[in-house]
CSV table of N, CA, C and O in Angstrom, one decimal:
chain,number,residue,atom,x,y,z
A,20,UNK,N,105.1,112.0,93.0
A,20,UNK,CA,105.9,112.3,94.2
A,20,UNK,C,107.1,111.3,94.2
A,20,UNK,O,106.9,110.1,94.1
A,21,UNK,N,108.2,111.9,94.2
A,21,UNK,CA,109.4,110.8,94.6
A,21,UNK,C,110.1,110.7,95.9
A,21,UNK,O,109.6,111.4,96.7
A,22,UNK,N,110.8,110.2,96.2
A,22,UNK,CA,111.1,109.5,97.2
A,22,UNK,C,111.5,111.2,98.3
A,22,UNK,O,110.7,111.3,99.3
A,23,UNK,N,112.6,112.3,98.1
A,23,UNK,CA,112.8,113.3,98.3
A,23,UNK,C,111.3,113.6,99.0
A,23,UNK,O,110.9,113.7,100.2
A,24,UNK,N,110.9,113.6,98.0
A,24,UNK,CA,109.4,114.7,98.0
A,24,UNK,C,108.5,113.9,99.1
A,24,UNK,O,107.6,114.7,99.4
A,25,UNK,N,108.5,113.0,99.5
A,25,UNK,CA,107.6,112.3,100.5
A,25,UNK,C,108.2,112.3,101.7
A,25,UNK,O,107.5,112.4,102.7
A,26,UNK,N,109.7,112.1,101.8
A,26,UNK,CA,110.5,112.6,103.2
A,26,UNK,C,110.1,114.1,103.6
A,26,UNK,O,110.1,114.5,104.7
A,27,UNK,N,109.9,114.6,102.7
A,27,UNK,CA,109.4,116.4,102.9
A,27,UNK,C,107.9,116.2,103.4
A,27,UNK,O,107.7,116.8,104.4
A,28,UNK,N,106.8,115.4,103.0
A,28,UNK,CA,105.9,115.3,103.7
A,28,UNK,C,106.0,114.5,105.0
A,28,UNK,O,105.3,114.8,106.0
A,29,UNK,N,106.7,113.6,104.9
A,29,UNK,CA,106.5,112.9,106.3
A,29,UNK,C,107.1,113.7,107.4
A,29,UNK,O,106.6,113.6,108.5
A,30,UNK,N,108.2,114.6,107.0
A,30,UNK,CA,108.6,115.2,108.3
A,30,UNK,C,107.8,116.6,108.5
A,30,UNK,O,108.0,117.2,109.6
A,31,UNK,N,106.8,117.2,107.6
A,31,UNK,CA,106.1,118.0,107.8
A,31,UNK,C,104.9,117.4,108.9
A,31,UNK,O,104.5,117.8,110.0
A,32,UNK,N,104.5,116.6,108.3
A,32,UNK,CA,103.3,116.1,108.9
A,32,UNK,C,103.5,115.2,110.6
A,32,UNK,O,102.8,115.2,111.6
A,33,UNK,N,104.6,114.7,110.4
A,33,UNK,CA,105.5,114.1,112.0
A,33,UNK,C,106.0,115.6,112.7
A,33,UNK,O,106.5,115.5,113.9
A,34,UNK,N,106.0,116.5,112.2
A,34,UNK,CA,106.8,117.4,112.8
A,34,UNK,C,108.4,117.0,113.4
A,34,UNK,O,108.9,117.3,114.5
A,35,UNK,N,108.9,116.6,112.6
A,35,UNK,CA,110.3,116.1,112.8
A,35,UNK,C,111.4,115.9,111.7
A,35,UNK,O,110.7,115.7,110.6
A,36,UNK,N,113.1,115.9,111.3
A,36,UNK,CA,113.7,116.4,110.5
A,36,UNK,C,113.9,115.6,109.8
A,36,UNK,O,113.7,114.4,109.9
A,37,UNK,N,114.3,116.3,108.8
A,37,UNK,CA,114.4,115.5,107.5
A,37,UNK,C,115.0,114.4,107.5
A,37,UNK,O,114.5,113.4,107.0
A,38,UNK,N,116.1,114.3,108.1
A,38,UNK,CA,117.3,113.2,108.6
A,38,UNK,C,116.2,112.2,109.1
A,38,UNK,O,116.0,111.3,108.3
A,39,UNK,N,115.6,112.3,110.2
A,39,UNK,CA,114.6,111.6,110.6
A,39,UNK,C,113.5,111.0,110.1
A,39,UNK,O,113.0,110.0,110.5
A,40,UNK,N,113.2,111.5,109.2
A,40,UNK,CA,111.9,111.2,108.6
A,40,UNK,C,112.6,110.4,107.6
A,40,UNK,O,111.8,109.6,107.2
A,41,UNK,N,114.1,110.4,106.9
A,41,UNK,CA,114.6,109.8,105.8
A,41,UNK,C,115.5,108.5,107.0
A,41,UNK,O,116.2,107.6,106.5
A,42,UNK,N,115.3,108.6,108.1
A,42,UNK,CA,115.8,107.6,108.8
A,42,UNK,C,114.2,106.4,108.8
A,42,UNK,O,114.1,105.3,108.4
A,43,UNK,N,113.1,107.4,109.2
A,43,UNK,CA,112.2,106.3,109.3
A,43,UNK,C,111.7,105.9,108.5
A,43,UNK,O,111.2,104.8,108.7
A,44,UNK,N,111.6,106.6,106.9
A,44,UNK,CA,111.1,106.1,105.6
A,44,UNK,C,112.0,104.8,105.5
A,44,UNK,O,111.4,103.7,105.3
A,45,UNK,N,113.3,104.7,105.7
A,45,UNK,CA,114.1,103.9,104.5
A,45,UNK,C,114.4,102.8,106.3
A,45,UNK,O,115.4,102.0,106.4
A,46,UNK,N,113.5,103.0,107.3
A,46,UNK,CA,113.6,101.8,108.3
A,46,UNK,C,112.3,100.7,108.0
A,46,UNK,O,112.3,99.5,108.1
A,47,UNK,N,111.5,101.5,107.6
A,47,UNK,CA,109.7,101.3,107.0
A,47,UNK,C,110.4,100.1,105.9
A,47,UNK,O,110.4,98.9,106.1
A,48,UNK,N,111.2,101.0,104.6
A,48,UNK,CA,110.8,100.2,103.8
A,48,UNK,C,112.4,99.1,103.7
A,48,UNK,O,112.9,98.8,102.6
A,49,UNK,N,113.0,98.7,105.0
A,49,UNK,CA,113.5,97.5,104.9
A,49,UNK,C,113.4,96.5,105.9
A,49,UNK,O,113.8,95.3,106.0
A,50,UNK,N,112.6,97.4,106.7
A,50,UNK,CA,111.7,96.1,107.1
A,50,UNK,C,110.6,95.2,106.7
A,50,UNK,O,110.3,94.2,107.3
A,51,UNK,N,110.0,95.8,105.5
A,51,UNK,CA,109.0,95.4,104.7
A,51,UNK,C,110.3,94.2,103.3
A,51,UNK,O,110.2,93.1,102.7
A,52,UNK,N,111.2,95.0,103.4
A,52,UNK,CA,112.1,94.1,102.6
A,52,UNK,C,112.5,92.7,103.2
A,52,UNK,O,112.3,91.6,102.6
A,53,UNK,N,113.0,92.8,104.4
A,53,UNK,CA,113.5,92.0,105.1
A,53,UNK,C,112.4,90.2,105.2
A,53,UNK,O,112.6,89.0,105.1
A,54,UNK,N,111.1,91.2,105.7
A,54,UNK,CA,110.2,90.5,105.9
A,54,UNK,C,109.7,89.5,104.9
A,54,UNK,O,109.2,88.4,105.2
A,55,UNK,N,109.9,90.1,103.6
A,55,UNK,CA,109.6,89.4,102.2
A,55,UNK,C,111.0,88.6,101.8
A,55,UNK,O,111.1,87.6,101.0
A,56,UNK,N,111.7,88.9,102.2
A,56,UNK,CA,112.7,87.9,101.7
A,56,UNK,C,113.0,86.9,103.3
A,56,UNK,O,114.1,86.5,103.6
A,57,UNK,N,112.3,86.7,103.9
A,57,UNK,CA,111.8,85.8,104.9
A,57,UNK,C,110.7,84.8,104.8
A,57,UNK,O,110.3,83.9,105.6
A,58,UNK,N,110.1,85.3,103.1
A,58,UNK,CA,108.5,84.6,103.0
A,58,UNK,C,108.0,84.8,103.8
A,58,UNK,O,107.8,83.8,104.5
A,59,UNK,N,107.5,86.3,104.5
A,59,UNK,CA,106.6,86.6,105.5
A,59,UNK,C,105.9,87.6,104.5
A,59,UNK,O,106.1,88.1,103.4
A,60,UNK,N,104.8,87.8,105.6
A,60,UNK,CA,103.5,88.3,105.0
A,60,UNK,C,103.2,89.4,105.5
A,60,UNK,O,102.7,89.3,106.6
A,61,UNK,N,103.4,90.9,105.0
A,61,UNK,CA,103.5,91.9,105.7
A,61,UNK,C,101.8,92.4,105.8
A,61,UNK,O,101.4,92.3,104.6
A,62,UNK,N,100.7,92.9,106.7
A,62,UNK,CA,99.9,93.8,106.5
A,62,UNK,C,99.6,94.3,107.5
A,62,UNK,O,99.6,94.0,108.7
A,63,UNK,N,99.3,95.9,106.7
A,63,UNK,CA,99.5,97.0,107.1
A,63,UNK,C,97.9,97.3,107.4
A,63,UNK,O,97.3,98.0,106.6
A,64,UNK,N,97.2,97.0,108.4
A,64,UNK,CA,96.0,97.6,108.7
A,64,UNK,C,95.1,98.7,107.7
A,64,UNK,O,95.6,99.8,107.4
A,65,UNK,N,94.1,98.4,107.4
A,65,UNK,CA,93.0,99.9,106.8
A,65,UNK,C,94.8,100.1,105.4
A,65,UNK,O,94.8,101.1,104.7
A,66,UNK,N,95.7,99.4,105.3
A,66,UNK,CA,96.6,100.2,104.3
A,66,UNK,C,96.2,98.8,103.1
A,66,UNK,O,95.2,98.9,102.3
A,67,UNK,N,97.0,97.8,103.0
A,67,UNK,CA,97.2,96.7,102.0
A,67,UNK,C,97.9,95.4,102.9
A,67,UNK,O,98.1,95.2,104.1
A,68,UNK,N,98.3,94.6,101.6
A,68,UNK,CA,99.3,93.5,101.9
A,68,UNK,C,100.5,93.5,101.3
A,68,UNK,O,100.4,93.8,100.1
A,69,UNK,N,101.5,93.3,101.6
A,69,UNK,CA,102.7,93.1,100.7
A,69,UNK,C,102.8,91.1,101.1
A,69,UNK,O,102.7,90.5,102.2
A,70,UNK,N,103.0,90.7,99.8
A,70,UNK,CA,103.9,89.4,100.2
A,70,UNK,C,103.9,89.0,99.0
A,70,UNK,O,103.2,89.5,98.1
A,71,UNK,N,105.0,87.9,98.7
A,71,UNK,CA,105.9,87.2,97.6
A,71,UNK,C,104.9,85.9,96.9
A,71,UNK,O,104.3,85.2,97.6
A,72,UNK,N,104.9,85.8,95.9
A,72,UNK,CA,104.1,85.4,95.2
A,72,UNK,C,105.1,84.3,94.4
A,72,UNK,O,106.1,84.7,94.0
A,73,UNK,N,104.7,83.1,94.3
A,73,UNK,CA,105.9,82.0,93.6
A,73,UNK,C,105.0,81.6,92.1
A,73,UNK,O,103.8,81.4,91.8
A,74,UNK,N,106.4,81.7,91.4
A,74,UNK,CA,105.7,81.1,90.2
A,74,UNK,C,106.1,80.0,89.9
A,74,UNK,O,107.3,80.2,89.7
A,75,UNK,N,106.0,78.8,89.7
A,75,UNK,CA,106.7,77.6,89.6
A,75,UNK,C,107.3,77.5,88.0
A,75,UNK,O,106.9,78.2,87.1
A,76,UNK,N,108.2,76.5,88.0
A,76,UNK,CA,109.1,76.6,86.3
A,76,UNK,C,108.6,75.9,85.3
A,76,UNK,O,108.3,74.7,85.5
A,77,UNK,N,108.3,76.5,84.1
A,77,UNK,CA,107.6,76.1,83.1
A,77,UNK,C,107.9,76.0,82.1
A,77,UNK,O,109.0,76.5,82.1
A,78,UNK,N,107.5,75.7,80.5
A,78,UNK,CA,108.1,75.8,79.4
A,78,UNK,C,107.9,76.5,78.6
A,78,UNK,O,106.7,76.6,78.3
A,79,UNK,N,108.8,77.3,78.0
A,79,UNK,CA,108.5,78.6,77.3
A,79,UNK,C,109.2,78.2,75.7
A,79,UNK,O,109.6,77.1,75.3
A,80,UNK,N,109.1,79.8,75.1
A,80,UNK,CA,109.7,79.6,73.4
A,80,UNK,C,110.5,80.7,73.5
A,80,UNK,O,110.2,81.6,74.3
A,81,UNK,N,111.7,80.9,72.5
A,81,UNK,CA,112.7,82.1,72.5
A,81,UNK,C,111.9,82.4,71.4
A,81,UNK,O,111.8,81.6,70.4
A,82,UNK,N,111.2,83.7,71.4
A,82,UNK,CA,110.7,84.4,70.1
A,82,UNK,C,111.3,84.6,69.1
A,82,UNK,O,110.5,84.7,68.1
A,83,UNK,N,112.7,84.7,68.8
A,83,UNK,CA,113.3,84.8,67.9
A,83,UNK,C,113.5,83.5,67.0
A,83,UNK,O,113.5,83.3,65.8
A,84,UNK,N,113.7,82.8,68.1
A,84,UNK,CA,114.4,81.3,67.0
A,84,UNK,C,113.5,80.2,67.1
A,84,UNK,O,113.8,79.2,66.5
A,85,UNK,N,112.1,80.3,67.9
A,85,UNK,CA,111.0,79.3,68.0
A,85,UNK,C,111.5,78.4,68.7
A,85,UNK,O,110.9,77.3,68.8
A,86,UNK,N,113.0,78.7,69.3
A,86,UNK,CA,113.6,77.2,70.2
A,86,UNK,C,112.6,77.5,71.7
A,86,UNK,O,112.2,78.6,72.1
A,87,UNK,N,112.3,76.0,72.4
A,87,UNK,CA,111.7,75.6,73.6
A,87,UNK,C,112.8,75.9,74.4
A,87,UNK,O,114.0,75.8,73.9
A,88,UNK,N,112.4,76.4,75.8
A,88,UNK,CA,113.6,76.3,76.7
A,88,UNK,C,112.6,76.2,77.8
A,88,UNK,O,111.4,76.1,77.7
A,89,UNK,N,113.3,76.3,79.0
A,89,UNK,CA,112.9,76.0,80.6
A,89,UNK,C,113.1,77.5,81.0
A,89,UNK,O,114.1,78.2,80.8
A,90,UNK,N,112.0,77.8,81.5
A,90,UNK,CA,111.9,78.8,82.2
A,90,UNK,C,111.6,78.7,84.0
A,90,UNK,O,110.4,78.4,84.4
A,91,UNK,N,112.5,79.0,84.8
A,91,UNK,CA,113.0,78.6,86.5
A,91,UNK,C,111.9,79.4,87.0
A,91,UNK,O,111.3,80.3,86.4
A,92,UNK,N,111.7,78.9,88.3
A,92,UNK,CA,110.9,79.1,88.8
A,92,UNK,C,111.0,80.6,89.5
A,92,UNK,O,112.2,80.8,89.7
A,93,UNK,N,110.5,81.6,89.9
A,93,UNK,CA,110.8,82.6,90.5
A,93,UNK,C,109.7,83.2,91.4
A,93,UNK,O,108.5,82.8,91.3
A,94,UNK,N,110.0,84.0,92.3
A,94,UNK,CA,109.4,84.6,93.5
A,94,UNK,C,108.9,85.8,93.0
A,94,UNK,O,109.8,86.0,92.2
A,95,UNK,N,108.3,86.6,92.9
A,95,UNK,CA,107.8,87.8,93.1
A,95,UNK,C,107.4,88.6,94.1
A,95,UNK,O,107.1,88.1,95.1
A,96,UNK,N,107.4,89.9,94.0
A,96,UNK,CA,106.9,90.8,95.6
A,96,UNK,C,105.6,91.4,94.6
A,96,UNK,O,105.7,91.7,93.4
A,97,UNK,N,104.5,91.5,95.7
A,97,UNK,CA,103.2,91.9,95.3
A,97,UNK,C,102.5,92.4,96.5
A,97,UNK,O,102.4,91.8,97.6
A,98,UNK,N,102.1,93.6,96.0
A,98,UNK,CA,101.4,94.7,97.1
A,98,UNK,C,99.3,94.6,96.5
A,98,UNK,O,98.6,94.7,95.5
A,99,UNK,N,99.3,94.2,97.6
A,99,UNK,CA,97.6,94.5,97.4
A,99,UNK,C,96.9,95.6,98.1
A,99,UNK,O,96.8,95.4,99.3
A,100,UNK,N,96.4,96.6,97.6
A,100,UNK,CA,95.5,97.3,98.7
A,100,UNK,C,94.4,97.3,99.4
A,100,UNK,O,93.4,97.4,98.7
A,101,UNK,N,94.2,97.3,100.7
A,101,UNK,CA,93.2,96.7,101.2
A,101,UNK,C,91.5,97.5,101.0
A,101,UNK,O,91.7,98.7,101.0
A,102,UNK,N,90.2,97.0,100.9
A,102,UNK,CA,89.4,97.5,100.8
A,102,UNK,C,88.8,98.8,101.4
A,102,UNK,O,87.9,99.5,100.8
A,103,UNK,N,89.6,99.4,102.9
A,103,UNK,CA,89.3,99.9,103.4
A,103,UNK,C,89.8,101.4,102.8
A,103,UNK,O,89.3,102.5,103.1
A,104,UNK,N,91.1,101.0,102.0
A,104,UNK,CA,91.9,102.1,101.5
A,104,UNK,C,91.4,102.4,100.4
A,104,UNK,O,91.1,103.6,100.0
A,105,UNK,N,91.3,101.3,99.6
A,105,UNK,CA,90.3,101.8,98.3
A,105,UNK,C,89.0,102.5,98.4
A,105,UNK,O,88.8,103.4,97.7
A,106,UNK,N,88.1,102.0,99.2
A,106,UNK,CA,87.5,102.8,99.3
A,106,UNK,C,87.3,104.1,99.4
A,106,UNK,O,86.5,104.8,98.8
A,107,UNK,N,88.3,104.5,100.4
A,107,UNK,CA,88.9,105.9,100.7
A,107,UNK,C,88.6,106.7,99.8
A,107,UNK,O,88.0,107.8,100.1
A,108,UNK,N,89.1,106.3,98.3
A,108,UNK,CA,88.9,107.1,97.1
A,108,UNK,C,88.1,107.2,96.4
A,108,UNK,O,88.3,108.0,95.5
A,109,UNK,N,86.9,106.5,96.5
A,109,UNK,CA,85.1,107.1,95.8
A,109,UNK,C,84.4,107.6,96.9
A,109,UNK,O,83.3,108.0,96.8
């Protein structure tokens, strides 16, 4: 399903228009943006977690040339699903 195709369900199932439903999808997913680039911790009840994950800077190798370099530290975004939703599915 892509992004199109799930505004078609949300506004089927909200009973409301596409406009709307592509208003509230893309309000959903920047407030979940916003939130993560705030280092906040988004969770979504019976759904999952979204939050940013830090990796600290370490020393790596360029595969090509066996040279050492520094590799920076970086953030990631990471969604976990919560137990109640997985379960859902067995």
């Amino acid at each position: 399903m892509n992004k199109s195709e799930l505004i078609r369900v949300i506004a089927n199932k909200a009973g409301i228009t596409l406009k709307d439903a592509t208003i509230a999808l893309d309000s959903v997913i920047g407030a979940i943006t916003d939130g993560l680039n705030n280092d906040e911790k988004i969770q979504i009840s019976g759904f999952g977690t979204f939050e940013i994950k830090k990796k600290g800077a370490r020393d790596g190798f360029n595969p090509k040339t066996g040279e050492k370099i520094k590799i920076g530290a970086t953030k990631t975004p990471t969604f976990k699903f919560g137990k109640a939703y997985k379960d859902s599915f067995n």
